[in-house]
mmCIF file with all atom_site columns, C-alpha atoms in Angstrom:
data_model
loop_
_atom_site.group_PDB
_atom_site.id
_atom_site.type_symbol
_atom_site.label_atom_id
_atom_site.label_alt_id
_atom_site.label_comp_id
_atom_site.label_asym_id
_atom_site.label_entity_id
_atom_site.label_seq_id
_atom_site.pdbx_PDB_ins_code
_atom_site.Cartn_x
_atom_site.Cartn_y
_atom_site.Cartn_z
_atom_site.occupancy
_atom_site.B_iso_or_equiv
_atom_site.pdbx_formal_charge
_atom_site.auth_seq_id
_atom_site.auth_comp_id
_atom_site.auth_asym_id
_atom_site.auth_atom_id
_atom_site.pdbx_PDB_model_num
ATOM 1   C CA . UNK A 1 1   ? -93.189  -39.767 -12.581 1.00 74.00 ? 262 UNK A CA 1
ATOM 2   C CA . UNK A 1 2   ? -93.283  -43.336 -11.143 1.00 88.00 ? 263 UNK A CA 1
ATOM 3   C CA . UNK A 1 3   ? -94.243  -45.354 -14.170 1.00 90.00 ? 264 UNK A CA 1
ATOM 4   C CA . UNK A 1 4   ? -93.732  -48.954 -12.867 1.00 93.00 ? 265 UNK A CA 1
ATOM 5   C CA . UNK A 1 5   ? -92.750  -50.859 -9.369  1.00 95.00 ? 266 UNK A CA 1
ATOM 6   C CA . UNK A 1 6   ? -91.253  -54.166 -8.834  1.00 96.00 ? 267 UNK A CA 1
ATOM 7   C CA . UNK A 1 7   ? -90.731  -55.651 -5.612  1.00 96.00 ? 268 UNK A CA 1
ATOM 8   C CA . UNK A 1 8   ? -92.048  -58.009 -3.383  1.00 96.00 ? 269 UNK A CA 1
ATOM 9   C CA . UNK A 1 9   ? -95.915  -58.033 -2.196  1.00 97.00 ? 270 UNK A CA 1
ATOM 10  C CA . UNK A 1 10  ? -95.940  -57.040 1.680   1.00 97.00 ? 271 UNK A CA 1
ATOM 11  C CA . UNK A 1 11  ? -99.762  -57.240 1.864   1.00 96.00 ? 272 UNK A CA 1
ATOM 12  C CA . UNK A 1 12  ? -103.101 -56.937 -0.083  1.00 94.00 ? 273 UNK A CA 1
ATOM 13  C CA . UNK A 1 13  ? -106.130 -55.086 1.052   1.00 91.00 ? 274 UNK A CA 1
ATOM 14  C CA . UNK A 1 14  ? -109.268 -54.581 -0.501  1.00 87.00 ? 275 UNK A CA 1
ATOM 15  C CA . UNK A 1 15  ? -108.579 -51.348 -2.523  1.00 92.00 ? 276 UNK A CA 1
ATOM 16  C CA . UNK A 1 16  ? -104.560 -51.536 -2.230  1.00 95.00 ? 277 UNK A CA 1
ATOM 17  C CA . UNK A 1 17  ? -101.543 -53.515 -2.011  1.00 96.00 ? 278 UNK A CA 1
ATOM 18  C CA . UNK A 1 18  ? -98.265  -52.700 -0.424  1.00 97.00 ? 279 UNK A CA 1
ATOM 19  C CA . UNK A 1 19  ? -95.072  -53.478 -2.674  1.00 97.00 ? 280 UNK A CA 1
ATOM 20  C CA . UNK A 1 20  ? -91.523  -53.208 -1.161  1.00 97.00 ? 281 UNK A CA 1
ATOM 21  C CA . UNK A 1 21  ? -89.068  -51.631 -3.722  1.00 95.00 ? 282 UNK A CA 1
ATOM 22  C CA . UNK A 1 22  ? -85.705  -50.968 -2.500  1.00 93.00 ? 283 UNK A CA 1
ATOM 23  C CA . UNK A 1 23  ? -86.563  -51.167 0.953   1.00 95.00 ? 284 UNK A CA 1
ATOM 24  C CA . UNK A 1 24  ? -89.452  -49.074 0.817   1.00 95.00 ? 285 UNK A CA 1
ATOM 25  C CA . UNK A 1 25  ? -93.102  -50.314 1.124   1.00 96.00 ? 286 UNK A CA 1
ATOM 26  C CA . UNK A 1 26  ? -95.113  -48.307 -1.546  1.00 96.00 ? 287 UNK A CA 1
ATOM 27  C CA . UNK A 1 27  ? -98.972  -48.261 -1.193  1.00 97.00 ? 288 UNK A CA 1
ATOM 28  C CA . UNK A 1 28  ? -100.561 -48.783 -4.663  1.00 97.00 ? 289 UNK A CA 1
ATOM 29  C CA . UNK A 1 29  ? -104.102 -48.157 -5.288  1.00 96.00 ? 290 UNK A CA 1
ATOM 30  C CA . UNK A 1 30  ? -105.823 -50.827 -7.757  1.00 96.00 ? 291 UNK A CA 1
ATOM 31  C CA . UNK A 1 31  ? -108.635 -52.427 -9.060  1.00 93.00 ? 292 UNK A CA 1
ATOM 32  C CA . UNK A 1 32  ? -110.351 -55.768 -7.381  1.00 91.00 ? 293 UNK A CA 1
ATOM 33  C CA . UNK A 1 33  ? -109.106 -57.714 -10.639 1.00 90.00 ? 294 UNK A CA 1
ATOM 34  C CA . UNK A 1 34  ? -105.619 -56.573 -10.383 1.00 93.00 ? 295 UNK A CA 1
ATOM 35  C CA . UNK A 1 35  ? -105.230 -57.311 -6.628  1.00 94.00 ? 296 UNK A CA 1
ATOM 36  C CA . UNK A 1 36  ? -106.871 -60.714 -7.049  1.00 92.00 ? 297 UNK A CA 1
ATOM 37  C CA . UNK A 1 37  ? -103.641 -61.682 -9.129  1.00 92.00 ? 298 UNK A CA 1
ATOM 38  C CA . UNK A 1 38  ? -101.048 -60.514 -6.378  1.00 94.00 ? 299 UNK A CA 1
ATOM 39  C CA . UNK A 1 39  ? -99.966  -62.658 -3.568  1.00 94.00 ? 300 UNK A CA 1
ATOM 40  C CA . UNK A 1 40  ? -98.072  -61.914 -0.310  1.00 95.00 ? 301 UNK A CA 1
ATOM 41  C CA . UNK A 1 41  ? -94.326  -62.661 -0.677  1.00 96.00 ? 302 UNK A CA 1
ATOM 42  C CA . UNK A 1 42  ? -94.372  -62.731 -4.438  1.00 95.00 ? 303 UNK A CA 1
ATOM 43  C CA . UNK A 1 43  ? -92.215  -60.713 -6.771  1.00 96.00 ? 304 UNK A CA 1
ATOM 44  C CA . UNK A 1 44  ? -94.563  -58.535 -9.030  1.00 95.00 ? 305 UNK A CA 1
ATOM 45  C CA . UNK A 1 45  ? -94.508  -55.572 -11.702 1.00 94.00 ? 306 UNK A CA 1
ATOM 46  C CA . UNK A 1 46  ? -97.052  -53.249 -11.759 1.00 95.00 ? 307 UNK A CA 1
ATOM 47  C CA . UNK A 1 47  ? -97.355  -50.317 -14.365 1.00 95.00 ? 308 UNK A CA 1
ATOM 48  C CA . UNK A 1 48  ? -98.146  -47.239 -12.130 1.00 96.00 ? 309 UNK A CA 1
ATOM 49  C CA . UNK A 1 49  ? -99.440  -43.671 -12.303 1.00 96.00 ? 310 UNK A CA 1
ATOM 50  C CA . UNK A 1 50  ? -98.686  -41.173 -9.736  1.00 95.00 ? 311 UNK A CA 1
ATOM 51  C CA . UNK A 1 51  ? -101.234 -38.518 -8.803  1.00 94.00 ? 312 UNK A CA 1
ATOM 52  C CA . UNK A 1 52  ? -100.006 -35.618 -7.225  1.00 93.00 ? 313 UNK A CA 1
ATOM 53  C CA . UNK A 1 53  ? -102.480 -33.355 -5.336  1.00 90.00 ? 314 UNK A CA 1
ATOM 54  C CA . UNK A 1 54  ? -101.694 -30.636 -2.837  1.00 91.00 ? 315 UNK A CA 1
ATOM 55  C CA . UNK A 1 55  ? -102.271 -32.531 0.128   1.00 91.00 ? 316 UNK A CA 1
ATOM 56  C CA . UNK A 1 56  ? -101.303 -36.276 -1.231  1.00 90.00 ? 317 UNK A CA 1
ATOM 57  C CA . UNK A 1 57  ? -99.247  -38.298 -3.626  1.00 93.00 ? 318 UNK A CA 1
ATOM 58  C CA . UNK A 1 58  ? -101.321 -41.535 -4.524  1.00 95.00 ? 319 UNK A CA 1
ATOM 59  C CA . UNK A 1 59  ? -99.885  -44.220 -6.523  1.00 97.00 ? 320 UNK A CA 1
ATOM 60  C CA . UNK A 1 60  ? -102.418 -46.142 -8.758  1.00 97.00 ? 321 UNK A CA 1
ATOM 61  C CA . UNK A 1 61  ? -101.113 -49.613 -10.157 1.00 96.00 ? 322 UNK A CA 1
ATOM 62  C CA . UNK A 1 62  ? -102.344 -51.634 -13.187 1.00 96.00 ? 323 UNK A CA 1
ATOM 63  C CA . UNK A 1 63  ? -101.507 -55.205 -14.499 1.00 92.00 ? 324 UNK A CA 1
ATOM 64  C CA . UNK A 1 64  ? -100.713 -53.715 -17.986 1.00 90.00 ? 325 UNK A CA 1
ATOM 65  C CA . UNK A 1 65  ? -99.528  -50.515 -19.636 1.00 88.00 ? 326 UNK A CA 1
ATOM 66  C CA . UNK A 1 66  ? -103.010 -50.494 -21.560 1.00 88.00 ? 327 UNK A CA 1
ATOM 67  C CA . UNK A 1 67  ? -105.249 -50.004 -18.497 1.00 92.00 ? 328 UNK A CA 1
ATOM 68  C CA . UNK A 1 68  ? -102.884 -47.290 -17.186 1.00 93.00 ? 329 UNK A CA 1
ATOM 69  C CA . UNK A 1 69  ? -103.159 -45.398 -20.398 1.00 92.00 ? 330 UNK A CA 1
ATOM 70  C CA . UNK A 1 70  ? -106.916 -45.632 -20.278 1.00 93.00 ? 331 UNK A CA 1
ATOM 71  C CA . UNK A 1 71  ? -106.793 -44.558 -16.750 1.00 95.00 ? 332 UNK A CA 1
ATOM 72  C CA . UNK A 1 72  ? -104.775 -41.491 -17.488 1.00 94.00 ? 333 UNK A CA 1
ATOM 73  C CA . UNK A 1 73  ? -106.992 -40.593 -20.708 1.00 94.00 ? 334 UNK A CA 1
ATOM 74  C CA . UNK A 1 74  ? -110.282 -41.056 -18.464 1.00 95.00 ? 335 UNK A CA 1
ATOM 75  C CA . UNK A 1 75  ? -108.881 -37.940 -16.416 1.00 94.00 ? 336 UNK A CA 1
ATOM 76  C CA . UNK A 1 76  ? -108.636 -35.588 -19.278 1.00 94.00 ? 337 UNK A CA 1
ATOM 77  C CA . UNK A 1 77  ? -112.505 -35.390 -19.128 1.00 93.00 ? 338 UNK A CA 1
ATOM 78  C CA . UNK A 1 78  ? -113.749 -32.639 -16.987 1.00 90.00 ? 339 UNK A CA 1
ATOM 79  C CA . UNK A 1 79  ? -115.341 -34.001 -13.754 1.00 90.00 ? 340 UNK A CA 1
ATOM 80  C CA . UNK A 1 80  ? -113.217 -37.526 -13.900 1.00 93.00 ? 341 UNK A CA 1
ATOM 81  C CA . UNK A 1 81  ? -110.985 -37.784 -11.278 1.00 94.00 ? 342 UNK A CA 1
ATOM 82  C CA . UNK A 1 82  ? -108.363 -40.876 -10.232 1.00 95.00 ? 343 UNK A CA 1
ATOM 83  C CA . UNK A 1 83  ? -111.276 -42.423 -8.124  1.00 93.00 ? 344 UNK A CA 1
ATOM 84  C CA . UNK A 1 84  ? -113.858 -42.306 -10.871 1.00 93.00 ? 345 UNK A CA 1
ATOM 85  C CA . UNK A 1 85  ? -111.149 -43.528 -13.523 1.00 94.00 ? 346 UNK A CA 1
ATOM 86  C CA . UNK A 1 86  ? -110.054 -46.408 -11.390 1.00 94.00 ? 347 UNK A CA 1
ATOM 87  C CA . UNK A 1 87  ? -113.801 -47.342 -10.884 1.00 93.00 ? 348 UNK A CA 1
ATOM 88  C CA . UNK A 1 88  ? -114.611 -47.589 -14.510 1.00 93.00 ? 349 UNK A CA 1
ATOM 89  C CA . UNK A 1 89  ? -111.655 -49.720 -14.879 1.00 94.00 ? 350 UNK A CA 1
ATOM 90  C CA . UNK A 1 90  ? -112.649 -51.918 -12.060 1.00 92.00 ? 351 UNK A CA 1
ATOM 91  C CA . UNK A 1 91  ? -116.078 -52.196 -13.546 1.00 91.00 ? 352 UNK A CA 1
ATOM 92  C CA . UNK A 1 92  ? -115.108 -52.456 -17.208 1.00 91.00 ? 353 UNK A CA 1
ATOM 93  C CA . UNK A 1 93  ? -112.047 -54.442 -18.524 1.00 89.00 ? 354 UNK A CA 1
ATOM 94  C CA . UNK A 1 94  ? -109.965 -52.022 -20.947 1.00 89.00 ? 355 UNK A CA 1
ATOM 95  C CA . UNK A 1 95  ? -111.290 -53.683 -24.008 1.00 89.00 ? 356 UNK A CA 1
ATOM 96  C CA . UNK A 1 96  ? -114.888 -53.336 -23.071 1.00 91.00 ? 357 UNK A CA 1
ATOM 97  C CA . UNK A 1 97  ? -114.466 -49.668 -21.901 1.00 92.00 ? 358 UNK A CA 1
ATOM 98  C CA . UNK A 1 98  ? -112.595 -48.964 -25.230 1.00 90.00 ? 359 UNK A CA 1
ATOM 99  C CA . UNK A 1 99  ? -115.707 -50.282 -27.290 1.00 91.00 ? 360 UNK A CA 1
ATOM 100 C CA . UNK A 1 100 ? -117.969 -48.393 -25.054 1.00 92.00 ? 361 UNK A CA 1
ATOM 101 C CA . UNK A 1 101 ? -116.253 -45.059 -25.595 1.00 93.00 ? 362 UNK A CA 1
ATOM 102 C CA . UNK A 1 102 ? -115.763 -45.486 -29.300 1.00 89.00 ? 363 UNK A CA 1
ATOM 103 C CA . UNK A 1 103 ? -119.317 -47.017 -30.164 1.00 89.00 ? 364 UNK A CA 1
ATOM 104 C CA . UNK A 1 104 ? -121.198 -44.225 -27.332 1.00 90.00 ? 365 UNK A CA 1
ATOM 105 C CA . UNK A 1 105 ? -122.841 -47.077 -25.401 1.00 92.00 ? 366 UNK A CA 1
ATOM 106 C CA . UNK A 1 106 ? -124.229 -44.975 -22.800 1.00 93.00 ? 367 UNK A CA 1
ATOM 107 C CA . UNK A 1 107 ? -125.855 -48.000 -21.108 1.00 93.00 ? 368 UNK A CA 1
ATOM 108 C CA . UNK A 1 108 ? -122.522 -49.553 -20.738 1.00 92.00 ? 369 UNK A CA 1
ATOM 109 C CA . UNK A 1 109 ? -120.553 -46.529 -19.461 1.00 93.00 ? 370 UNK A CA 1
ATOM 110 C CA . UNK A 1 110 ? -123.540 -45.671 -16.847 1.00 92.00 ? 371 UNK A CA 1
ATOM 111 C CA . UNK A 1 111 ? -122.767 -48.973 -15.404 1.00 91.00 ? 372 UNK A CA 1
ATOM 112 C CA . UNK A 1 112 ? -120.001 -47.305 -13.429 1.00 89.00 ? 373 UNK A CA 1
ATOM 113 C CA . UNK A 1 113 ? -120.816 -45.980 -9.925  1.00 88.00 ? 374 UNK A CA 1
ATOM 114 C CA . UNK A 1 114 ? -120.561 -42.179 -10.159 1.00 89.00 ? 375 UNK A CA 1
ATOM 115 C CA . UNK A 1 115 ? -121.079 -42.031 -14.045 1.00 91.00 ? 376 UNK A CA 1
ATOM 116 C CA . UNK A 1 116 ? -124.544 -40.767 -15.042 1.00 92.00 ? 377 UNK A CA 1
ATOM 117 C CA . UNK A 1 117 ? -126.029 -40.274 -18.235 1.00 93.00 ? 378 UNK A CA 1
ATOM 118 C CA . UNK A 1 118 ? -124.536 -36.527 -18.920 1.00 93.00 ? 379 UNK A CA 1
ATOM 119 C CA . UNK A 1 119 ? -121.331 -37.980 -17.966 1.00 92.00 ? 380 UNK A CA 1
ATOM 120 C CA . UNK A 1 120 ? -121.083 -40.863 -19.973 1.00 92.00 ? 381 UNK A CA 1
ATOM 121 C CA . UNK A 1 121 ? -122.345 -38.636 -22.822 1.00 93.00 ? 382 UNK A CA 1
ATOM 122 C CA . UNK A 1 122 ? -119.355 -36.508 -22.418 1.00 93.00 ? 383 UNK A CA 1
ATOM 123 C CA . UNK A 1 123 ? -116.955 -39.339 -21.972 1.00 93.00 ? 384 UNK A CA 1
ATOM 124 C CA . UNK A 1 124 ? -117.884 -40.614 -25.101 1.00 92.00 ? 385 UNK A CA 1
ATOM 125 C CA . UNK A 1 125 ? -118.027 -37.295 -26.963 1.00 92.00 ? 386 UNK A CA 1
ATOM 126 C CA . UNK A 1 126 ? -114.533 -36.268 -25.817 1.00 92.00 ? 387 UNK A CA 1
ATOM 127 C CA . UNK A 1 127 ? -112.753 -39.908 -25.991 1.00 92.00 ? 388 UNK A CA 1
ATOM 128 C CA . UNK A 1 128 ? -114.176 -41.442 -28.943 1.00 86.00 ? 389 UNK A CA 1
ATOM 129 C CA . UNK A 1 129 ? -111.520 -40.238 -31.302 1.00 84.00 ? 390 UNK A CA 1
ATOM 130 C CA . UNK A 1 130 ? -108.973 -40.910 -28.922 1.00 86.00 ? 391 UNK A CA 1
ATOM 131 C CA . UNK A 1 131 ? -109.422 -44.700 -28.407 1.00 81.00 ? 392 UNK A CA 1
ATOM 132 C CA . UNK A 1 132 ? -109.434 -47.838 -30.808 1.00 66.00 ? 393 UNK A CA 1
ATOM 133 C CA . UNK A 1 133 ? -112.248 -50.224 -30.165 1.00 54.00 ? 394 UNK A CA 1
ATOM 134 C CA . UNK A 1 134 ? -110.704 -54.026 -29.984 1.00 48.00 ? 395 UNK A CA 1
ATOM 135 C CA . UNK A 1 135 ? -113.032 -56.423 -31.962 1.00 46.00 ? 396 UNK A CA 1
ATOM 136 C CA . UNK A 1 136 ? -114.171 -59.097 -29.140 1.00 42.00 ? 397 UNK A CA 1
ATOM 137 C CA . UNK A 1 137 ? -113.598 -58.444 -25.537 1.00 39.00 ? 398 UNK A CA 1
ATOM 138 C CA . UNK A 1 138 ? -112.006 -60.476 -22.621 1.00 39.00 ? 399 UNK A CA 1
ATOM 139 C CA . UNK A 1 139 ? -115.488 -61.078 -21.338 1.00 40.00 ? 400 UNK A CA 1
ATOM 140 C CA . UNK A 1 140 ? -116.527 -62.802 -24.496 1.00 36.00 ? 401 UNK A CA 1
ATOM 141 C CA . UNK A 1 141 ? -114.083 -65.711 -23.346 1.00 37.00 ? 402 UNK A CA 1
ATOM 142 C CA . UNK A 1 142 ? -115.963 -68.046 -20.910 1.00 38.00 ? 403 UNK A CA 1
ATOM 143 C CA . UNK A 1 143 ? -114.193 -70.100 -18.478 1.00 39.00 ? 404 UNK A CA 1
ATOM 144 C CA . UNK A 1 144 ? -115.222 -73.591 -16.892 1.00 44.00 ? 405 UNK A CA 1
ATOM 145 C CA . UNK A 1 145 ? -117.421 -72.873 -13.748 1.00 52.00 ? 406 UNK A CA 1
ATOM 146 C CA . UNK A 1 146 ? -115.215 -74.967 -11.480 1.00 60.00 ? 407 UNK A CA 1
ATOM 147 C CA . UNK A 1 147 ? -112.084 -73.296 -12.522 1.00 65.00 ? 408 UNK A CA 1
ATOM 148 C CA . UNK A 1 148 ? -113.635 -70.016 -12.079 1.00 74.00 ? 409 UNK A CA 1
ATOM 149 C CA . UNK A 1 149 ? -114.969 -71.083 -8.642  1.00 78.00 ? 410 UNK A CA 1
ATOM 150 C CA . UNK A 1 150 ? -111.481 -71.812 -7.355  1.00 76.00 ? 411 UNK A CA 1
ATOM 151 C CA . UNK A 1 151 ? -109.628 -68.767 -8.664  1.00 77.00 ? 412 UNK A CA 1
ATOM 152 C CA . UNK A 1 152 ? -112.337 -66.537 -7.337  1.00 79.00 ? 413 UNK A CA 1
ATOM 153 C CA . UNK A 1 153 ? -112.195 -68.086 -3.635  1.00 79.00 ? 414 UNK A CA 1
ATOM 154 C CA . UNK A 1 154 ? -108.514 -67.994 -3.755  1.00 78.00 ? 415 UNK A CA 1
ATOM 155 C CA . UNK A 1 155 ? -108.415 -64.239 -4.841  1.00 78.00 ? 416 UNK A CA 1
ATOM 156 C CA . UNK A 1 156 ? -110.886 -63.592 -1.902  1.00 76.00 ? 417 UNK A CA 1
ATOM 157 C CA . UNK A 1 157 ? -108.897 -65.026 0.733   1.00 75.00 ? 418 UNK A CA 1
ATOM 158 C CA . UNK A 1 158 ? -105.836 -63.323 -0.543  1.00 74.00 ? 419 UNK A CA 1
ATOM 159 C CA . UNK A 1 159 ? -107.966 -60.307 0.035   1.00 75.00 ? 420 UNK A CA 1
ATOM 160 C CA . UNK A 1 160 ? -108.303 -61.123 3.921   1.00 74.00 ? 421 UNK A CA 1
ATOM 161 C CA . UNK A 1 161 ? -111.946 -62.774 3.583   1.00 77.00 ? 422 UNK A CA 1
ATOM 162 C CA . UNK A 1 162 ? -112.523 -66.084 5.429   1.00 79.00 ? 423 UNK A CA 1
ATOM 163 C CA . UNK A 1 163 ? -112.258 -69.268 3.287   1.00 79.00 ? 424 UNK A CA 1
ATOM 164 C CA . UNK A 1 164 ? -116.035 -70.069 4.092   1.00 82.00 ? 425 UNK A CA 1
ATOM 165 C CA . UNK A 1 165 ? -117.057 -66.601 3.607   1.00 84.00 ? 426 UNK A CA 1
ATOM 166 C CA . UNK A 1 166 ? -115.809 -66.554 0.359   1.00 81.00 ? 427 UNK A CA 1
ATOM 167 C CA . UNK A 1 167 ? -117.025 -69.575 -0.793  1.00 83.00 ? 428 UNK A CA 1
ATOM 168 C CA . UNK A 1 168 ? -120.583 -68.749 0.252   1.00 85.00 ? 429 UNK A CA 1
ATOM 169 C CA . UNK A 1 169 ? -120.439 -65.603 -1.766  1.00 85.00 ? 430 UNK A CA 1
ATOM 170 C CA . UNK A 1 170 ? -119.129 -67.065 -4.736  1.00 83.00 ? 431 UNK A CA 1
ATOM 171 C CA . UNK A 1 171 ? -121.762 -70.060 -4.853  1.00 84.00 ? 432 UNK A CA 1
ATOM 172 C CA . UNK A 1 172 ? -124.215 -67.266 -4.514  1.00 84.00 ? 433 UNK A CA 1
ATOM 173 C CA . UNK A 1 173 ? -122.856 -65.472 -7.503  1.00 84.00 ? 434 UNK A CA 1
ATOM 174 C CA . UNK A 1 174 ? -122.639 -68.554 -9.731  1.00 82.00 ? 435 UNK A CA 1
ATOM 175 C CA . UNK A 1 175 ? -126.213 -69.875 -8.526  1.00 80.00 ? 436 UNK A CA 1
ATOM 176 C CA . UNK A 1 176 ? -127.561 -66.493 -9.898  1.00 77.00 ? 437 UNK A CA 1
ATOM 177 C CA . UNK A 1 177 ? -125.730 -66.643 -12.922 1.00 68.00 ? 438 UNK A CA 1
ATOM 178 C CA . UNK A 1 178 ? -127.427 -69.802 -13.994 1.00 60.00 ? 439 UNK A CA 1
ATOM 179 C CA . UNK A 1 179 ? -126.260 -71.393 -17.198 1.00 46.00 ? 440 UNK A CA 1
ATOM 180 C CA . UNK A 1 180 ? -124.601 -68.351 -18.435 1.00 56.00 ? 441 UNK A CA 1
ATOM 181 C CA . UNK A 1 181 ? -120.642 -68.567 -18.779 1.00 62.00 ? 442 UNK A CA 1
ATOM 182 C CA . UNK A 1 182 ? -118.991 -65.972 -16.237 1.00 70.00 ? 443 UNK A CA 1
ATOM 183 C CA . UNK A 1 183 ? -115.366 -64.771 -16.464 1.00 75.00 ? 444 UNK A CA 1
ATOM 184 C CA . UNK A 1 184 ? -113.393 -64.911 -13.479 1.00 77.00 ? 445 UNK A CA 1
ATOM 185 C CA . UNK A 1 185 ? -113.197 -61.049 -13.275 1.00 77.00 ? 446 UNK A CA 1
ATOM 186 C CA . UNK A 1 186 ? -116.958 -60.777 -13.446 1.00 80.00 ? 447 UNK A CA 1
ATOM 187 C CA . UNK A 1 187 ? -117.731 -63.307 -10.619 1.00 83.00 ? 448 UNK A CA 1
ATOM 188 C CA . UNK A 1 188 ? -115.093 -61.667 -8.233  1.00 83.00 ? 449 UNK A CA 1
ATOM 189 C CA . UNK A 1 189 ? -116.770 -58.165 -8.951  1.00 82.00 ? 450 UNK A CA 1
ATOM 190 C CA . UNK A 1 190 ? -120.164 -59.320 -8.189  1.00 84.00 ? 451 UNK A CA 1
ATOM 191 C CA . UNK A 1 191 ? -118.613 -61.648 -4.934  1.00 82.00 ? 452 UNK A CA 1
ATOM 192 C CA . UNK A 1 192 ? -117.151 -58.511 -3.742  1.00 82.00 ? 453 UNK A CA 1
ATOM 193 C CA . UNK A 1 193 ? -120.325 -56.559 -3.737  1.00 79.00 ? 454 UNK A CA 1
ATOM 194 C CA . UNK A 1 194 ? -121.950 -59.353 -2.104  1.00 78.00 ? 455 UNK A CA 1
ATOM 195 C CA . UNK A 1 195 ? -119.364 -59.362 0.587   1.00 76.00 ? 456 UNK A CA 1
ATOM 196 C CA . UNK A 1 196 ? -119.270 -55.661 0.850   1.00 69.00 ? 457 UNK A CA 1
ATOM 197 C CA . UNK A 1 197 ? -123.194 -55.414 1.535   1.00 63.00 ? 458 UNK A CA 1
ATOM 198 C CA . UNK A 1 198 ? -122.568 -57.923 4.612   1.00 59.00 ? 459 UNK A CA 1
ATOM 199 C CA . UNK A 1 199 ? -120.040 -55.615 6.143   1.00 50.00 ? 460 UNK A CA 1
#
């Protein structure tokens, strides 16, 4: 199993990055928040999980080992494949996902596209004893609006969107958020959703 890759980022797409390791370019599927931290030409290390299927070998990458462990754990539940597990980590950060599983918070779990009420109940039932909820989540730490705007615009440009297009999407998301403090990952997810509708 390939448990990590370390090398130069050759390109960053909407759902994957290509990392050159020893002269070989590995396509690594990842969440928007992980991809947002990558820059072309930079040296990076990603924790990875290799999913082997009859007709494919797919590498999934994560910023830390905790997210990778959750990705693998989610797939132990019947009906949850790698795509759905990655979607869960794209919508919910690891701490929030652990808390939702441990507490049986069906409303939070059904925020993941493809997971309905029954699927959420099954996830919580099967995994609540295997995860440890972390008090307080990353989403509880607000970041100043100006700093968030700059970081998200830069991330979207890095993903291939035009600067003006990225700025308009971020401004719209921040405007809808009002006075509420939003984290960088929350704004990035919402902006990608907004831009996805326009394509």
